[in-house]
Coordinates of C-alpha atoms and ligand atoms in Angstrom, one line a residue:
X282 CA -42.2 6.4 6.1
X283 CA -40.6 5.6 2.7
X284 CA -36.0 7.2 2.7
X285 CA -36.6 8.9 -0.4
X286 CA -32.7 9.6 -0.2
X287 CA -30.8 8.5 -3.3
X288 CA -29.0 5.2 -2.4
X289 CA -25.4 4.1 -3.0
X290 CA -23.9 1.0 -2.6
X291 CA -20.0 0.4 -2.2
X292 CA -18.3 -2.6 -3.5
X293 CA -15.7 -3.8 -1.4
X294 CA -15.5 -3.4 2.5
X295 CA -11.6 -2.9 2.4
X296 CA -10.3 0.6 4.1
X297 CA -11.1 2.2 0.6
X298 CA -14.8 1.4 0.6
X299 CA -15.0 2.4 4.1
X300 CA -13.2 5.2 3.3
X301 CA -15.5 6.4 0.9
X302 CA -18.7 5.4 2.3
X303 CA -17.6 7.4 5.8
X304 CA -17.0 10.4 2.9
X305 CA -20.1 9.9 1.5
X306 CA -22.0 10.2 5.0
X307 CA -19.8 13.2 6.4
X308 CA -19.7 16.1 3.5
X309 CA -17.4 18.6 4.7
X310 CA -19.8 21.4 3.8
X311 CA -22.7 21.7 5.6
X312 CA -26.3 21.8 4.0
X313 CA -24.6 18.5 1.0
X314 CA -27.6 16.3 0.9
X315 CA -26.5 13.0 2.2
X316 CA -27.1 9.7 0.3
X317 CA -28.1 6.1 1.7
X318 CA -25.2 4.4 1.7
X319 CA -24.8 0.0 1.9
X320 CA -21.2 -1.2 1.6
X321 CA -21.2 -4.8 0.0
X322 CA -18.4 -7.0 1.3
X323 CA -17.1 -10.7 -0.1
X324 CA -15.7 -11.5 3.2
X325 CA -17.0 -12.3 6.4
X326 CA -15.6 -9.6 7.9
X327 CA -15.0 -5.6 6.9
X328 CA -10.7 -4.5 6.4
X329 CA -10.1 -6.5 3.1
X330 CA -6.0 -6.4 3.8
X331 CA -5.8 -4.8 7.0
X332 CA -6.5 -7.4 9.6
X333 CA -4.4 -8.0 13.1
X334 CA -4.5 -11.6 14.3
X335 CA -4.5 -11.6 18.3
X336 CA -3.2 -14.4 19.7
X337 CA -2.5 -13.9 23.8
X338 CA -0.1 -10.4 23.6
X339 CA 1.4 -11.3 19.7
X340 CA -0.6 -8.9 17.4
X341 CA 0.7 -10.0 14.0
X342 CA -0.2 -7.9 11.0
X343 CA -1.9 -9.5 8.2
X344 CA -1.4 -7.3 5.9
X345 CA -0.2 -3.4 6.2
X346 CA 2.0 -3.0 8.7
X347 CA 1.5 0.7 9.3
X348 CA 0.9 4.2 7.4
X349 CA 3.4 7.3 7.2
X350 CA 1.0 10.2 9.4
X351 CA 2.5 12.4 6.3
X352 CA -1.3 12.1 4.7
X353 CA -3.9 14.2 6.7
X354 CA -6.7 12.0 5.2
X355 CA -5.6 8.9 6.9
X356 CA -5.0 10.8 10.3
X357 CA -8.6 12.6 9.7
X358 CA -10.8 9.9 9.4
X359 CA -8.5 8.0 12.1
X360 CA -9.5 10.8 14.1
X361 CA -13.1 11.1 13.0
X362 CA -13.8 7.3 13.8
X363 CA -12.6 7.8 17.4
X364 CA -9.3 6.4 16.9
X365 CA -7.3 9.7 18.2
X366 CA -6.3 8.1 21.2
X367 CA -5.4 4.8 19.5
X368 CA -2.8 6.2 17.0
X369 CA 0.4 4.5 17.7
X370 CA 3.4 6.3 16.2
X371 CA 6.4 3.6 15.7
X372 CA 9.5 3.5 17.7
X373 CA 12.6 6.1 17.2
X374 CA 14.6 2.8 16.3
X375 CA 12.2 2.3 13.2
X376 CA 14.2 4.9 11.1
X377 CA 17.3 2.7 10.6
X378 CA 16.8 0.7 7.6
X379 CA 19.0 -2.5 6.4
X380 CA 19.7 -4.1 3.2
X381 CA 21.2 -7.8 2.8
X382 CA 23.6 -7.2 0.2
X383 CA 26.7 -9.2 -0.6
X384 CA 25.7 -11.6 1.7
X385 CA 25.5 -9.6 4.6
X386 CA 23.0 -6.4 6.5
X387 CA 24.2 -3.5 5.9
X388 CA 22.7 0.0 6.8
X389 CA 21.3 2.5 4.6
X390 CA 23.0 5.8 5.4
X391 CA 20.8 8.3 6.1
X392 CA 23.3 11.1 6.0
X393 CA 26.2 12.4 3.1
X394 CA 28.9 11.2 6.0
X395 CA 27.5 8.0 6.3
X396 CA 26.9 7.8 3.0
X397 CA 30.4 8.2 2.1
X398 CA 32.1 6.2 5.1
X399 CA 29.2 3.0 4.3
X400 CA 30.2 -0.2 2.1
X401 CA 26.5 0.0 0.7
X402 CA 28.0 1.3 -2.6
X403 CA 31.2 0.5 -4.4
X404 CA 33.7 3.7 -4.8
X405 CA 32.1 4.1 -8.8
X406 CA 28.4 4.0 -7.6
X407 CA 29.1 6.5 -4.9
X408 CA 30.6 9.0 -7.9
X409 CA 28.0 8.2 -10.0
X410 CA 25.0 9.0 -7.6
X411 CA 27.1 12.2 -7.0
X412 CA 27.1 13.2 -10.2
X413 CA 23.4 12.7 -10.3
X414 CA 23.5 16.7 -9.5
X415 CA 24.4 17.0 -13.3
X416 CA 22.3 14.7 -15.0
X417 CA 19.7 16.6 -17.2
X418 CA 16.0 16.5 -16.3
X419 CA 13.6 15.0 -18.9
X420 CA 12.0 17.3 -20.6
X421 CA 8.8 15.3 -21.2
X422 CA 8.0 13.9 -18.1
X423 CA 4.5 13.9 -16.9
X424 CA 3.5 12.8 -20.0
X425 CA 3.2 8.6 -18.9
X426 CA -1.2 9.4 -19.0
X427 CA -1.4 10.2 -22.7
X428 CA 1.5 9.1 -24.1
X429 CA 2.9 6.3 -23.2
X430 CA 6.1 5.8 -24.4
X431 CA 7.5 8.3 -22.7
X432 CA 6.5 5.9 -19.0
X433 CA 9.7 4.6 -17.7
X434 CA 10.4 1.7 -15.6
X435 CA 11.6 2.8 -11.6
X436 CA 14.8 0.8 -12.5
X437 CA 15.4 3.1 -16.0
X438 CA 14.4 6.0 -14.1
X439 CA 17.0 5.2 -11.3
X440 CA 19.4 3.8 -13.6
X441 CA 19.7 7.1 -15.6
X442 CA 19.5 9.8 -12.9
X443 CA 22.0 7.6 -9.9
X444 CA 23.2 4.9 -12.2
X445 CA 22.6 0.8 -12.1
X446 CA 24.4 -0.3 -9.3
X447 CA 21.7 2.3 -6.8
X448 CA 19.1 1.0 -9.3
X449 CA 19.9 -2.5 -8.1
X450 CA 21.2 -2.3 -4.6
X451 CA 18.4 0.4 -3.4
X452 CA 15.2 0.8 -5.5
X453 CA 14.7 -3.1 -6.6
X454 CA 14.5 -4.5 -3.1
X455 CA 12.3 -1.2 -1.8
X456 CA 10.0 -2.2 -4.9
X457 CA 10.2 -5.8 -3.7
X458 CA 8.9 -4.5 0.0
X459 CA 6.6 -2.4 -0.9
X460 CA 4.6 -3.7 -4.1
X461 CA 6.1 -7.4 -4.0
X462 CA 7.3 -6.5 -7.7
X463 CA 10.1 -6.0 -10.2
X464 CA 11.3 -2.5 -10.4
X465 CA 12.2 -3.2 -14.1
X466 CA 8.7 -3.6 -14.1
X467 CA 6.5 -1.1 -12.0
X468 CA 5.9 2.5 -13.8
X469 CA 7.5 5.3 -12.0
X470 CA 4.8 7.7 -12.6
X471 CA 2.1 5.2 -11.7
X472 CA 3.7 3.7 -8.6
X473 CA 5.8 6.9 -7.3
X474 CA 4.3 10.0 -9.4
X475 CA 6.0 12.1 -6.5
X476 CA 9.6 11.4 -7.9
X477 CA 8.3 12.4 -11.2
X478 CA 7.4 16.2 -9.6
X479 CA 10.3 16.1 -8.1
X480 CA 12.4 15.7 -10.9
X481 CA 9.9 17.7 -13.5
X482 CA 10.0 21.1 -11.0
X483 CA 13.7 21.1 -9.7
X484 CA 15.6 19.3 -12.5
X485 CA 17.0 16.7 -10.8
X486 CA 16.9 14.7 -7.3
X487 CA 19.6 16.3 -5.2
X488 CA 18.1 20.2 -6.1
X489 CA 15.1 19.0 -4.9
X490 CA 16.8 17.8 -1.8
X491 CA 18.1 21.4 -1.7
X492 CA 15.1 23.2 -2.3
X493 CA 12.8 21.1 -0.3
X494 CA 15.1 21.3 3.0
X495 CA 14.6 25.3 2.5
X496 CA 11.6 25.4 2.2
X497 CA 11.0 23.3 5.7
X498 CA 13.9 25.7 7.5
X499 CA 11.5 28.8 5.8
X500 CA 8.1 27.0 7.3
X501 CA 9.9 26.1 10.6
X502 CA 11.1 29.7 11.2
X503 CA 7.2 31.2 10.5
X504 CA 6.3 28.3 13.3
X505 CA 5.1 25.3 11.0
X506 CA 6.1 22.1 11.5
X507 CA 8.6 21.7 9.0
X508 CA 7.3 20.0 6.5
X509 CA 5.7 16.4 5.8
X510 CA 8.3 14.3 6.9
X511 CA 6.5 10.8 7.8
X512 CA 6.8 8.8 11.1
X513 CA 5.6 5.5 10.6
X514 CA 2.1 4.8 12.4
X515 CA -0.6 2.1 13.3
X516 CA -2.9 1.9 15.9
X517 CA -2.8 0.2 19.8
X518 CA -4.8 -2.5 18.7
X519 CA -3.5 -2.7 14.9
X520 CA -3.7 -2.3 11.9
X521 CA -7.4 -3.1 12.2
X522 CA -8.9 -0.9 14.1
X523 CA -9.0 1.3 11.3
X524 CA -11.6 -0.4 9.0
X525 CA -13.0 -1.6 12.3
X526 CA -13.8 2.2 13.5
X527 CA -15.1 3.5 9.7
X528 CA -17.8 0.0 9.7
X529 CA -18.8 1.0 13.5
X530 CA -19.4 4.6 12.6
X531 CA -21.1 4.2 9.4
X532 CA -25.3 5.2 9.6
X533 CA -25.9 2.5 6.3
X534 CA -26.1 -1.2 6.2
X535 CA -22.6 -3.2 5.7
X536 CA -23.4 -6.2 4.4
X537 CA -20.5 -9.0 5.1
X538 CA -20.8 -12.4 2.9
X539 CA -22.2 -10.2 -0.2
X540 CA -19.7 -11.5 -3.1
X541 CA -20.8 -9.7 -6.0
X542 CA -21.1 -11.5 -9.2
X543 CA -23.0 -9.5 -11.6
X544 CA -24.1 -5.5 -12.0
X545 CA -27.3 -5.0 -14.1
X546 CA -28.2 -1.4 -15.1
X547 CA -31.9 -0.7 -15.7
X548 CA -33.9 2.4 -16.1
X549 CA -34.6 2.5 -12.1
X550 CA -30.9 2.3 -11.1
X551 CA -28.4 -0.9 -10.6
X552 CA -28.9 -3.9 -9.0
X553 CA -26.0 -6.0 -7.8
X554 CA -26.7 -10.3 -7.7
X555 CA -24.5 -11.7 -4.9
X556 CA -25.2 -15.0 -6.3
X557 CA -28.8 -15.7 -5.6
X558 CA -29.4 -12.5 -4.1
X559 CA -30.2 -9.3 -6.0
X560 CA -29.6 -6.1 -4.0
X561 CA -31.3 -2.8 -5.0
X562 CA -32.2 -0.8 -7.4
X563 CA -29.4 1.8 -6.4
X564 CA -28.9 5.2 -7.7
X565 CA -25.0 4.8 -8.1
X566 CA -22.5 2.5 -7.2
X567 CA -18.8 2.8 -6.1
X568 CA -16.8 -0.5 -7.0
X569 CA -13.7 -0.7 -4.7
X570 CA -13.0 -4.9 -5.0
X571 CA -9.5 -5.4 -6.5
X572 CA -9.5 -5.0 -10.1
X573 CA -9.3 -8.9 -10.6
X574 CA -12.8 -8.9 -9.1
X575 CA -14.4 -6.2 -10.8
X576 CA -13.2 -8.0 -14.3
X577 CA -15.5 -10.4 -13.5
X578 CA -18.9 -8.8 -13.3
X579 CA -17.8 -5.5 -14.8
X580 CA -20.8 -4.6 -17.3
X581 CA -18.3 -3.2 -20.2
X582 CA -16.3 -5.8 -22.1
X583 CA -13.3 -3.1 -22.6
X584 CA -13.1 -2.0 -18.7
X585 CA -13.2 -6.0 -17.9
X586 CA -9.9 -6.4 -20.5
X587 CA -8.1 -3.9 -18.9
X588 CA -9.6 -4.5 -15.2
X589 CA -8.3 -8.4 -15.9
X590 CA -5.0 -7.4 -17.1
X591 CA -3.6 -5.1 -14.0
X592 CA -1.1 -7.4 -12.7
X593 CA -1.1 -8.7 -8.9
X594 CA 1.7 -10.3 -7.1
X595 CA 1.5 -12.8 -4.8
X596 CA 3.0 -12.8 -1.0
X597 CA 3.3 -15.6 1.8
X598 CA 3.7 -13.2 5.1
X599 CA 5.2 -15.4 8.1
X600 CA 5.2 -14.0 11.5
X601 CA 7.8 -15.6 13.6
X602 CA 7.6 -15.2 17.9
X603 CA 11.4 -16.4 19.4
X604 CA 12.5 -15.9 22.9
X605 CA 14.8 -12.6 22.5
X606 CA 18.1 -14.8 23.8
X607 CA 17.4 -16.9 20.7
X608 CA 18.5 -13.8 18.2
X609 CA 22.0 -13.6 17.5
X610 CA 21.4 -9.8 16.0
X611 CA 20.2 -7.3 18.2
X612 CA 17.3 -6.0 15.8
X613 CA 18.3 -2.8 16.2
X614 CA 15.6 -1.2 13.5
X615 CA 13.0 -1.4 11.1
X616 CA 14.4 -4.4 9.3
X617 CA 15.7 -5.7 6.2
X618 CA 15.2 -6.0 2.4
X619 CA 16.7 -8.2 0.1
X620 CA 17.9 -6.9 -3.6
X621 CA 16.7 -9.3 -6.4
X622 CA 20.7 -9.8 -7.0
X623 CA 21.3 -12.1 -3.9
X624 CA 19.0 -14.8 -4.4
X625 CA 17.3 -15.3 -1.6
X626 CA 13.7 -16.2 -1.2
X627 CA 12.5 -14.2 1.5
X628 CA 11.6 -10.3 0.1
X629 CA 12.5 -8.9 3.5
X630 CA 12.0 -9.6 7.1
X631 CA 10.4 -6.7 9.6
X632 CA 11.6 -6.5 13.0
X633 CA 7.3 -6.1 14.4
X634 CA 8.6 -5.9 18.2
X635 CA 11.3 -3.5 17.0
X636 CA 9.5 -1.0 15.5
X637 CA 6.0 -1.1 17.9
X638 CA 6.5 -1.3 21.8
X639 CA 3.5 -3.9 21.8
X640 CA 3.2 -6.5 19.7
X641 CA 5.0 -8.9 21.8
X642 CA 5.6 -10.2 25.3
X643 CA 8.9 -9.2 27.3
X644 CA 11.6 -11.3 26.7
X645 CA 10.3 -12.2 23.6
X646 CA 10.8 -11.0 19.7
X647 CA 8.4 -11.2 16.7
X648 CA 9.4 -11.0 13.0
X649 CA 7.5 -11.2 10.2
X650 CA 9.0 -12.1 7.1
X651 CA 7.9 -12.0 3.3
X652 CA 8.0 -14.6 0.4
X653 CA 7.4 -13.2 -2.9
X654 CA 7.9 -16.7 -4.9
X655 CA 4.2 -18.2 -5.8
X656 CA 5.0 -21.8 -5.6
X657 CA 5.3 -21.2 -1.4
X658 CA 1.6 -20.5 -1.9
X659 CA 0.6 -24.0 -1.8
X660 CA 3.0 -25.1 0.6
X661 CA 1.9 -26.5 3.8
X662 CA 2.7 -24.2 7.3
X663 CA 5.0 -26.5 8.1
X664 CA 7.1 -26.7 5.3
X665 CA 7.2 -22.7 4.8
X666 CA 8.2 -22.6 8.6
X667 CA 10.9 -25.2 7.8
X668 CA 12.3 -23.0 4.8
X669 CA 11.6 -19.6 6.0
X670 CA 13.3 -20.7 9.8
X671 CA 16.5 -21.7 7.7
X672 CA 16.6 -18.9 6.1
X673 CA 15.9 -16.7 9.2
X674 CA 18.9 -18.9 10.6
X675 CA 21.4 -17.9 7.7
X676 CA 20.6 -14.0 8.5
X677 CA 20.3 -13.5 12.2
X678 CA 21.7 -16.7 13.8
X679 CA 19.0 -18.8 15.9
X680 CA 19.6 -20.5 18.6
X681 CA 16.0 -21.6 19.3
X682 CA 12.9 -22.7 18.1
X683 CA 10.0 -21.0 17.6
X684 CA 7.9 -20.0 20.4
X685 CA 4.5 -19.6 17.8
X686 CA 4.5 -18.8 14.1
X687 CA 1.4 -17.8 11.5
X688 CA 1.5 -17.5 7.7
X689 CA -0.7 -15.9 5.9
X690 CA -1.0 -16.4 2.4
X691 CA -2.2 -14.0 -0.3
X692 CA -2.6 -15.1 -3.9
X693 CA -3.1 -11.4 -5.3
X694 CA -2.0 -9.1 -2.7
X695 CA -1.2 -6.0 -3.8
X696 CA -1.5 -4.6 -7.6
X697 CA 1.7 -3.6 -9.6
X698 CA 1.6 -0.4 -11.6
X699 CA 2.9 -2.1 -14.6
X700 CA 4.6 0.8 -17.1
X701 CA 2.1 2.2 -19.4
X702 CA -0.2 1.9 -16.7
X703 CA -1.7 5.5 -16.5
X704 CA -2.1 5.0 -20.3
X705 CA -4.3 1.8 -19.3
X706 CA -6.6 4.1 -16.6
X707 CA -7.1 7.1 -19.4
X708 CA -8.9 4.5 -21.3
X709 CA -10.6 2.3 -18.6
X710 CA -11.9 6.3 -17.5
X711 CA -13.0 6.2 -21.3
X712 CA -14.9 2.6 -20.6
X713 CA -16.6 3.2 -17.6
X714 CA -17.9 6.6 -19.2
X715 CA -20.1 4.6 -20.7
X716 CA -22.0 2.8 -17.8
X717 CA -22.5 6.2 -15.7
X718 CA -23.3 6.2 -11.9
X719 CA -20.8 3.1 -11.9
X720 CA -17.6 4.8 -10.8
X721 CA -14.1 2.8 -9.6
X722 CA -11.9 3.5 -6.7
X723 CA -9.1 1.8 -4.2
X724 CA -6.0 0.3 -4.8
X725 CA -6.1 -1.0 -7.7
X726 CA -5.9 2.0 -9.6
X727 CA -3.8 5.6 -8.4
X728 CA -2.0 4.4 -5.6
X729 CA -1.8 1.0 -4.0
X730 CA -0.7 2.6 0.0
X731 CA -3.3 2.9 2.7
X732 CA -2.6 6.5 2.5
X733 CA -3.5 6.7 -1.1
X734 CA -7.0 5.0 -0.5
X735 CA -7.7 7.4 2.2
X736 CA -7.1 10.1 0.3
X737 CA -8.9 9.3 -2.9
X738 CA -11.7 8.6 -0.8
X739 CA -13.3 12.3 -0.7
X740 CA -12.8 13.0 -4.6
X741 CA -14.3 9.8 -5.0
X742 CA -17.4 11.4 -2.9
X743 CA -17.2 14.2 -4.7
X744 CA -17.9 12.2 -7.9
X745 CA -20.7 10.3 -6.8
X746 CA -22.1 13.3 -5.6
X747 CA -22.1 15.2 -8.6
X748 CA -23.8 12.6 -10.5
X749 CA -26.8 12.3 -8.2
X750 CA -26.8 16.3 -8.2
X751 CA -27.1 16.3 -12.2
X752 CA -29.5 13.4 -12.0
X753 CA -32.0 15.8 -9.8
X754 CA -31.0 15.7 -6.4
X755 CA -33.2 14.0 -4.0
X756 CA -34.5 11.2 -6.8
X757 CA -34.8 8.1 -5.3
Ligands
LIG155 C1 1.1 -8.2 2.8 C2 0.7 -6.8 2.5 C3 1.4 -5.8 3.1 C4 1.1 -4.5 2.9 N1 1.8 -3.5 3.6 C5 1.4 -2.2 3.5 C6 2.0 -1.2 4.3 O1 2.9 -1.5 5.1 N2 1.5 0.1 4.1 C7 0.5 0.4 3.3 O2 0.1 1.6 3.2 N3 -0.1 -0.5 2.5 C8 0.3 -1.8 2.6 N4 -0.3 -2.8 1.8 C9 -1.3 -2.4 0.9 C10 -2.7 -2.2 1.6 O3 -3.1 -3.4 2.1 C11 -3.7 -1.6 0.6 O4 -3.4 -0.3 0.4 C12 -5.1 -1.6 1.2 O5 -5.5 -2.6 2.0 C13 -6.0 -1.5 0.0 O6 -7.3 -1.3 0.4 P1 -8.5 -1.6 -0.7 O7 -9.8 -1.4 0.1 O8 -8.2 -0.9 -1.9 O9 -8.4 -3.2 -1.0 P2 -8.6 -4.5 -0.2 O10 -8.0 -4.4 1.2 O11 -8.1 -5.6 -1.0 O12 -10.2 -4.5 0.0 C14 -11.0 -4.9 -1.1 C15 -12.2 -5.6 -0.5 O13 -13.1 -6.0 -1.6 C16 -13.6 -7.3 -1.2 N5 -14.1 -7.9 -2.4 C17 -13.3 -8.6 -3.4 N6 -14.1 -9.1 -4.3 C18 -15.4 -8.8 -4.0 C19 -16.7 -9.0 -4.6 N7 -16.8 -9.7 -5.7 N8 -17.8 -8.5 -4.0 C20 -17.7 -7.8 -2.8 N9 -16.5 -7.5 -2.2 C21 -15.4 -8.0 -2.8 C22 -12.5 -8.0 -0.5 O14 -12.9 -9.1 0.2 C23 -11.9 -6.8 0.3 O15 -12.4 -6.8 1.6 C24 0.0 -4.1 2.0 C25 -0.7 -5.2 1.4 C26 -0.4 -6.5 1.7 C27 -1.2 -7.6 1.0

């Protein structure tokens, strides 16, 4: 018997692909016809990014290192996969946070005393972020989609509400961690639309400190939880498990070593060419490959300009495995960043067996550091071992060699919301338009975090499925 179901295929086998293609099998409402759904993947394995190398009791993230549990998607499909028992919430220690600045680690004070009584800031920073309580919201914020030169850069947004010296000390080296960029660069309202609300519906930073810390004393008094806070979380076996569990639990094909290379729209549907190979005709199809990828076989000229031309930064992670006597500093956290301002070449160094309970052998510790600088790309292993141990050396003192090390390379790793980067989506959404049933998705786009995948996943669903309603339901 013929599946006269329509049939979707998903580009790109990464946790947003998954994501949606688990969406697209498992409607929340009952009675939603369900299409046949074929994830198409490069690789030779599912996860795109999120892959933990195993080697004896090291588990050494290649990519994400965890998600904040803040995002009820991520938790929900965790959950729906059969990963509730797997979810591994990070250690108490993980909430103290280091920066190297002026040549040495210093902690970032997570409360006004310590904020006063720490040597992060100089005695004119410290009044200036006070003052921050007086600045005057923008009026036009929100704006960044549709007109774009009212997008500001994180550094100008954090330069004008806290002043340059926080700009510099705090927000470039968490830009650097988290996106591998410049924060004179990245878009606030692309990269961290949150702070934009934030400042938009309370006026200003510190109020919205206020009013948000009433509003979880209000919700903990009527018996909530209070709040979204975030505890940092990954899974027993890794990071993963998660693209892992959504593969294993999908009902459709998932094709592995499927690099797609051209999309062809015909009366009957699409059909994707993996080089030799033509797959389909399909009745929609959800491309979630990086944007660099989709430039390449995109069928519009204008969505391939702007596809080509959202930036990615490149990222050399090291994992380093010492004997714990070996480690002059007691690791006592989550690790450290680096600002911009110090010169150094690694980004930031995580302490792994600090922050999960597993990923390393008593008696033993396991870091894992990050090189933004693209020229370490085509460096040998040993020579980024030899350069990332010195440095490594200069910030924690150590006293041994190695016990094991991998590096991981990644040429594009993760996209940078350049600013006038919501501008650039209003009119790729105006390109794509024009090739309908072809809709985009993942990280490339509204949210580089695993968190923001996850949850774009089910309005991504929701897209798809409202095309194949209008195109008559049950069409093949
Ligand atoms: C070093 C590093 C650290 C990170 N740390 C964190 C973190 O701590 N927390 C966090 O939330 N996020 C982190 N991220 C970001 C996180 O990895 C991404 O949010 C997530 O992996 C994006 O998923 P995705 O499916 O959009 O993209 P990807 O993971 O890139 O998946 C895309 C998939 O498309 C496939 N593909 C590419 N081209 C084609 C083609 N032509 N045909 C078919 N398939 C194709 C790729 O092989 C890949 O499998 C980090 C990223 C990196 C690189």
């Amino acid at each position: 018997m013929t599946d006269a179901r329509p049939t979707v295929a998903v580009i790109g086998g990464g946790v947003a692909g998954l994501a949606v293609a688990w969406r697209l099998e498992h409607p929340a409402a009952a009675g939603t016809p369900v299409p046949a759904v074929t994830v198409i993947e490069a690789a030779d394995r599912v996860g795109g990014n999120l892959r933990t190398e195993v080697d004896d009791e090291y588990r050494v993230e290649w990519g994400p290192n965890g998600f904040l549990d803040s995002e009820p998607a991520t938790l929900e499909l965790a959950k729906a996969a059969g990963l509730g028992d797997e979810i591994l919430r990070s250690s108490d220690l993980a909430r103290r946070r280091f920066l190297f600045v002026r040549g040495q680690l210093r902690e970032i004070p997570t409360s006004p005393g310590r904020f006063l009584a720490s040597d992060l800031f100089s005695l004119g920073a410290k009044l200036r972020i006070c003052s921050e309580l007086f600045v005057p919201g923008r009026r036009d914020l929100g704006l960044a989609a549709t007109r774009p030169e009212t997008d500001e850069t994180v550094w100008q947004f954090g330069a004008r509400r806290l002043g340059a010296e926080f700009a510099d000390t705090m927000l470039d080296p968490m830009v650097r961690g988290i996106t591998g960029g410049e924060c004179r660069r990245v878009s606030l309202a692309a990269a961290f639309p949150r702070m934009v609300d934030l400042e938009r519906d309370h006026g200003g930073l510190f109020k919205a400190l206020v009013a948000l810390g009433r509003q979880r004393r209000r919700e903990k008094r009527a018996g909530g939880t209070g709040g979204p806070t975030g505890v940092l979380t990954s899974f027993r076996g890794g990071m993963t498990s998660l693209p892992d569990a959504l593969a294993r639990g999908l009902a459709g094909e998932v094709l592995t070593n499927h690099p797609v290379s051209d999309l062809e729209h015909s009366d009957d549907g699409w059909r994707i060419h993996c080089g030799d190979r033509v797959l389909g005709p399909f009745t929609a199809v959800v491309d979630t490959a990086p944007a660099h990828a989709a430039a390449g076989y995109h069928p519009d000229a204008e969505a391939r300009e702007i596809l080509g031309g959202i930036r990615y930064n490149p990222l050399v992670v090291i994992g380093v495995a010492l004997r714990r006597e070996d480690v002059g500093h007691p690791l006592d956290g989550f690790g450290m960043l680096t600002p911009s301002t110090e010169d150094r070449s690694l980004l930031g160094v995580l302490w792994t067996s600090s922050i999960w309970t597993d990923r390393a052998p008593d008696g033993t510790v396991l870091l894992r550091a990050m090189c933004g600088d693209a020229s370490w790309l085509d460096l040998d292993d040993a020579e980024i071992m030899r350069r990332a141990c010195a440095e490594l050396d200069a910030l924690y003192g150590l006293r041994g060699r190695p016990l094991r090390h991998w590096v991981f390379r990644h040429r594009r790793a993760i996209a940078e919301y350049e600013v006038g980067h919501l501008a650039r989506l209003s009119a790729l959404d105006q390109a794509v338009s024009r090739t309908p049933g072809l809709f985009l998705s993942g990280s490339s786009y509204r949210g580089i975090a695993v968190n923001a995948c996850m949850k774009e996943a089910e309005p991504t669903a929701a897209r798809v499925r409202e095309h194949l309603t209008n195109l008559g339901g049950d069409r093949p």
